[in-house]
Coordinates of C-alpha atoms in Angstrom, one line a residue:
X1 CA 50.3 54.8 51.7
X2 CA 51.8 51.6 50.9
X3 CA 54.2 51.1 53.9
X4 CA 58.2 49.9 52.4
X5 CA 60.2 47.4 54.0
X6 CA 62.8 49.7 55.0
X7 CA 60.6 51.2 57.9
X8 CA 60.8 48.6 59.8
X9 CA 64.9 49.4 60.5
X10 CA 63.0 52.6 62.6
X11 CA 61.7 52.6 66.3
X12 CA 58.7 53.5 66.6
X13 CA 59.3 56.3 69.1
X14 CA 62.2 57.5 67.1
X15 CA 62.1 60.2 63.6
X16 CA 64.1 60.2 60.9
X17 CA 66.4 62.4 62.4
X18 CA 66.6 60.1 65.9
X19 CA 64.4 62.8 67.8
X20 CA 62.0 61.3 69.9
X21 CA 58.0 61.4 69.1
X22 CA 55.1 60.8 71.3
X23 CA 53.1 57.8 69.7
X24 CA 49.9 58.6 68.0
X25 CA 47.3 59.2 70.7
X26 CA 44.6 56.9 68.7
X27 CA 45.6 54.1 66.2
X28 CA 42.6 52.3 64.4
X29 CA 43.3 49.1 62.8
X30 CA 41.3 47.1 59.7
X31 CA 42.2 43.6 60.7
X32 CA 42.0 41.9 57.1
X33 CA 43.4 38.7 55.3
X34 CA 42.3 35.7 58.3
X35 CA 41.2 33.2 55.3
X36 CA 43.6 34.4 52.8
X37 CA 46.1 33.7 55.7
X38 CA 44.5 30.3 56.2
X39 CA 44.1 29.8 52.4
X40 CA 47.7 30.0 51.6
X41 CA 48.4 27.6 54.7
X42 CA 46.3 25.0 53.6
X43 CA 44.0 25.3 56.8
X44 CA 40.7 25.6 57.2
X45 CA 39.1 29.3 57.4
X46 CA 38.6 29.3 60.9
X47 CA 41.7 28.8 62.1
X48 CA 42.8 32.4 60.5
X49 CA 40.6 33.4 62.1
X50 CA 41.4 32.0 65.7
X51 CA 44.9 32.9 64.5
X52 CA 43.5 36.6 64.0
X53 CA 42.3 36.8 67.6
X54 CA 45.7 36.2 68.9
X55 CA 47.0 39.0 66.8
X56 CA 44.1 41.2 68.6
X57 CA 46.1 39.8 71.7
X58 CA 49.6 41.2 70.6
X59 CA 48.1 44.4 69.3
X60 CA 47.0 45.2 72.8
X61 CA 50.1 44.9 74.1
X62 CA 51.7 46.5 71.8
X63 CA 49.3 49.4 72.1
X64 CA 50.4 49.5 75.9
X65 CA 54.0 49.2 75.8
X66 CA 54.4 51.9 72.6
X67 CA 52.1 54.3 74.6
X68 CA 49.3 54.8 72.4
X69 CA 45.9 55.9 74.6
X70 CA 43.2 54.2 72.3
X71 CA 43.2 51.5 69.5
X72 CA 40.3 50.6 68.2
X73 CA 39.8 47.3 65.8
X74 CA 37.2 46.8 63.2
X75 CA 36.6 43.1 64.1
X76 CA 33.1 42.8 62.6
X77 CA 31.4 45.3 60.2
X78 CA 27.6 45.4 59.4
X79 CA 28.5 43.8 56.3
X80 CA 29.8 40.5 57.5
X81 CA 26.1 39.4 58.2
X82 CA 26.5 38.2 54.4
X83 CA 29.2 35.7 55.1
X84 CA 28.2 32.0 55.3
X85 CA 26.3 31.2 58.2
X86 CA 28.5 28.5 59.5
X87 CA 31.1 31.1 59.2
X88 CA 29.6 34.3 61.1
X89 CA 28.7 31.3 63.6
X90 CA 32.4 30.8 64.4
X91 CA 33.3 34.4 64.7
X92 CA 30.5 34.8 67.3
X93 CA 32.2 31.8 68.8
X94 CA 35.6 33.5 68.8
X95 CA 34.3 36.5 70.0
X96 CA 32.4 34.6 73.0
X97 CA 35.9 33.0 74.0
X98 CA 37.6 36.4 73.7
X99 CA 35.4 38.3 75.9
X100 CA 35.3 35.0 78.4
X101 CA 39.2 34.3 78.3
X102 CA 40.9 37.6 77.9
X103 CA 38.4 40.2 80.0
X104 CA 40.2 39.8 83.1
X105 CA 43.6 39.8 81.8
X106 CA 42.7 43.1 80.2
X107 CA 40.8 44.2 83.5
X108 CA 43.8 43.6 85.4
X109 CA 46.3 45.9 82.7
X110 CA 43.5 48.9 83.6
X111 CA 42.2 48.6 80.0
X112 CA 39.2 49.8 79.3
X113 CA 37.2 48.7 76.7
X114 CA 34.3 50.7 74.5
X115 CA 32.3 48.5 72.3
X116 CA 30.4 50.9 69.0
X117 CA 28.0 49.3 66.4
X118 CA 24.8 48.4 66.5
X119 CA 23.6 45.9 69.1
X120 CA 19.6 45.7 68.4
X121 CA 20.1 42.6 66.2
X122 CA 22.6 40.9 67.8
X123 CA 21.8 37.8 70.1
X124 CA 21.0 38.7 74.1
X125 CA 24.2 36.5 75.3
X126 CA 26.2 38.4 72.9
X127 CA 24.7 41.7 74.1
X128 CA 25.5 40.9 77.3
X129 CA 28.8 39.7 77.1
X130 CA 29.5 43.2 75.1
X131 CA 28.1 45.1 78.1
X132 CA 29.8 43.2 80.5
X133 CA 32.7 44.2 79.1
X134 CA 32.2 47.6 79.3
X135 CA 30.8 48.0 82.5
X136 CA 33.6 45.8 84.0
X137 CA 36.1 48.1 82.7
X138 CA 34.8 51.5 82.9
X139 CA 36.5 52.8 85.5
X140 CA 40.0 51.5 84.1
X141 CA 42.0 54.7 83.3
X142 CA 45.0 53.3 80.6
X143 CA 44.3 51.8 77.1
X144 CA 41.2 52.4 75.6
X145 CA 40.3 49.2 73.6
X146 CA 37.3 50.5 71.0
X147 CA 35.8 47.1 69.7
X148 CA 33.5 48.1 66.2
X149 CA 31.6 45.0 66.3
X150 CA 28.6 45.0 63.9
X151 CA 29.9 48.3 63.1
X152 CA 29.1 50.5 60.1
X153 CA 30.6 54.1 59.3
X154 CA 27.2 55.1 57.1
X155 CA 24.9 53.3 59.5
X156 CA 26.2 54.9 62.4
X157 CA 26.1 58.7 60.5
X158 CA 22.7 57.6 59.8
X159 CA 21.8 56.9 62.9
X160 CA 23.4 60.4 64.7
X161 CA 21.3 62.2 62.1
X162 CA 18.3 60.4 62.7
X163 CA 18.7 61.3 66.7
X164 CA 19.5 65.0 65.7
X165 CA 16.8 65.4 63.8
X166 CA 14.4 63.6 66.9
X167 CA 16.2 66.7 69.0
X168 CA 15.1 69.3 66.5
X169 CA 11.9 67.8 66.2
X170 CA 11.3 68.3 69.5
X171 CA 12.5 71.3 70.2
X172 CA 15.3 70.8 72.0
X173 CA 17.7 71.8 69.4
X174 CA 17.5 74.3 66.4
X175 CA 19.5 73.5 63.2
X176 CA 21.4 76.4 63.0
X177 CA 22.7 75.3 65.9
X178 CA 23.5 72.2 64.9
X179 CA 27.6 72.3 64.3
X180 CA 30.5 69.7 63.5
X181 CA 30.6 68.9 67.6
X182 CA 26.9 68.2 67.6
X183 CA 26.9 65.7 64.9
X184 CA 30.2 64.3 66.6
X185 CA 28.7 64.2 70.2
X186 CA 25.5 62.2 68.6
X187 CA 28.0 59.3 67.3
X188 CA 28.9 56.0 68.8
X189 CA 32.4 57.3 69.4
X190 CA 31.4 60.2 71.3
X191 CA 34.1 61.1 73.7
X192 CA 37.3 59.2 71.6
X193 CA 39.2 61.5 69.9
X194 CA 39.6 60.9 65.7
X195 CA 41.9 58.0 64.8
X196 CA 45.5 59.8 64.1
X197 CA 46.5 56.6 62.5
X198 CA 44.8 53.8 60.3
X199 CA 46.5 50.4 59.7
X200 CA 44.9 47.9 57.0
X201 CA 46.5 44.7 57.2
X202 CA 46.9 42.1 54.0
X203 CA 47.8 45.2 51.4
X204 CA 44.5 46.1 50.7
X205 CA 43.6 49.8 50.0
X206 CA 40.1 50.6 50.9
X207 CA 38.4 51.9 53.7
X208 CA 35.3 49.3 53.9
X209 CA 33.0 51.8 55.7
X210 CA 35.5 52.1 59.0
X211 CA 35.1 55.3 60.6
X212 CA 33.5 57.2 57.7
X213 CA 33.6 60.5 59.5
X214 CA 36.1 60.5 62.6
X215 CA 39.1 59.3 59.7
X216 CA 38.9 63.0 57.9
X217 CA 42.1 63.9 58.8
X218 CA 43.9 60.3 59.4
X219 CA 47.0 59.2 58.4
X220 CA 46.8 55.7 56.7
X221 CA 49.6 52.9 56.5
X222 CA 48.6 49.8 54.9
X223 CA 50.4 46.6 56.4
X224 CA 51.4 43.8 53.1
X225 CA 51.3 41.3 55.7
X226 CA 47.5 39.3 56.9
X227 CA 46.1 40.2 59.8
X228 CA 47.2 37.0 61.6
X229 CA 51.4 37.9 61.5
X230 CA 50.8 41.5 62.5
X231 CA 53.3 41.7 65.6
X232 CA 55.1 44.2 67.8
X233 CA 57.8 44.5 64.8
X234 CA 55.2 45.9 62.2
X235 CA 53.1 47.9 64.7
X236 CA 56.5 49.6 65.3
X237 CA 56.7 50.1 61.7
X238 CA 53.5 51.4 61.4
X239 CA 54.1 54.2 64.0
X240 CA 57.6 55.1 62.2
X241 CA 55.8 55.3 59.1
X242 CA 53.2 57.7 60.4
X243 CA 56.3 59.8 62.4
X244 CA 57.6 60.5 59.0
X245 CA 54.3 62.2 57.7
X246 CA 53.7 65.8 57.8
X247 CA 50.5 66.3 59.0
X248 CA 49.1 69.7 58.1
X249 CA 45.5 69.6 58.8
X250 CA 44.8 71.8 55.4
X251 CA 47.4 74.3 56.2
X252 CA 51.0 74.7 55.9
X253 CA 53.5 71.6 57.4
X254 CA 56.9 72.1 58.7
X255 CA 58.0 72.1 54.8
X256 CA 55.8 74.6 52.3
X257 CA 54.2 73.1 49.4

């Protein structure tokens, strides 16, 4: 999993063997290590994670140039409620200037952006900013920028059972026919195709509740580096690192064993 340093001497859209491969059509990233980041600077915690939203920045154009169709970042989970308040404070802060500052930008570069997580708790300015967003960009036909803010990957399983059961308790559905596409279609991500690729930044080697169910079958490259120096360079990496995989899906790859 551990990604080595020699990967990053390989293009992204280049194999071992110098073929050419397609990128990934859906990279997910864990954006982690903004206050370690800051800590070992000396700076305050907030400005790793300002620093953080201008890696979001690079990651989206990265995403763009190296062809990849969605990318979606885990910028705030369900769990970060128990952070300090001051500090959740901030991030909502950051998250206000983002949508405010960079919407049009990515607007104009025909990204679309899909917000999943819950939003019943969350502030109405928030709210509304969030569905700005995605009704300001839903007709926009390149990227697809998934945002899991306030995001949970048991809570939202939780929740697609709860409205599966609602269907069968109403008739509308039996459970024998209730199949791996139903439970799919009744998730936030409905319509996004599983993440082919996960990235976790600052070495760590966890999955933290991202995308419990759509990650079956993913790839995963974990990043030494924090969140805030992640650049074109190690997204690059990341993709030749997940290139040199064989992905067999439970069955046999290009080499038996």
């Amino acid at each position: 999993m551990v990604r080595s340093e020699g990967a990053r001497q390989i293009g992204a859209d280049t194999a071992p063997d110098g073929a050419a491969c397609p990128a990934p059509r859906h990279v997910a990233i864990i954006m982690d290590g903004n206050g370690r980041w800051a800590a070992r600077k000396g700076l305050p915690r907030f400005e790793g994670h300002r620093r953080g939203v201008e890696a979001v920045r690079r990651a989206v154009r990265s995403a763009i140039d190296l062809g990849v169709a969605y990318l979606t970042v885990y910028s705030f989970s369900s769990e970060n409620w128990r952070r300090p308040p001051s500090e959740v404070t901030e991030l909502m802060g950051l998250l206000r200037l983002f949508v405010r500052g960079d919407l049009a930008d990515l607007h104009a570069n025909n990204v679309r952006i899909r917000v999943i997580g819950e939003r019943a708790n969350l502030s109405a300015d928030i709210a509304a900013l969030l569905d700005e967003a995605e009704a300001r960009t839903r007709a926009n036909t390149g990227l697809t920028l998934v945002v899991a803010f306030n995001y949970g990957g048991r809570q939202e399983i939780l929740g697609a059972v709860r409205r599966i059961a609602a269907s069968v308790a109403a008739g509308r559905l039996r459970p024998e026919e209730i199949d791996l596409p139903t439970i799919a279609g009744a998730l936030d991500t409905a319509g996004i195709p599983d993440p082919d690729l996960v990235i976790r930044t600052s070495g760590e080697q966890r999955l933290s509740n991202f995308l419990t169910w759509q990650t079956a079958y993913a790839e995963y490259v974990i990043e030494p580096g924090f969140w805030p120096d992640f650049d074109h360079a190690a997204f690059e990496a990341a993709l030749a690192e997940y290139h040199r995989r064989d992905r067999r899906f439970g069955g046999l790859g290009t080499t038996a064993g």
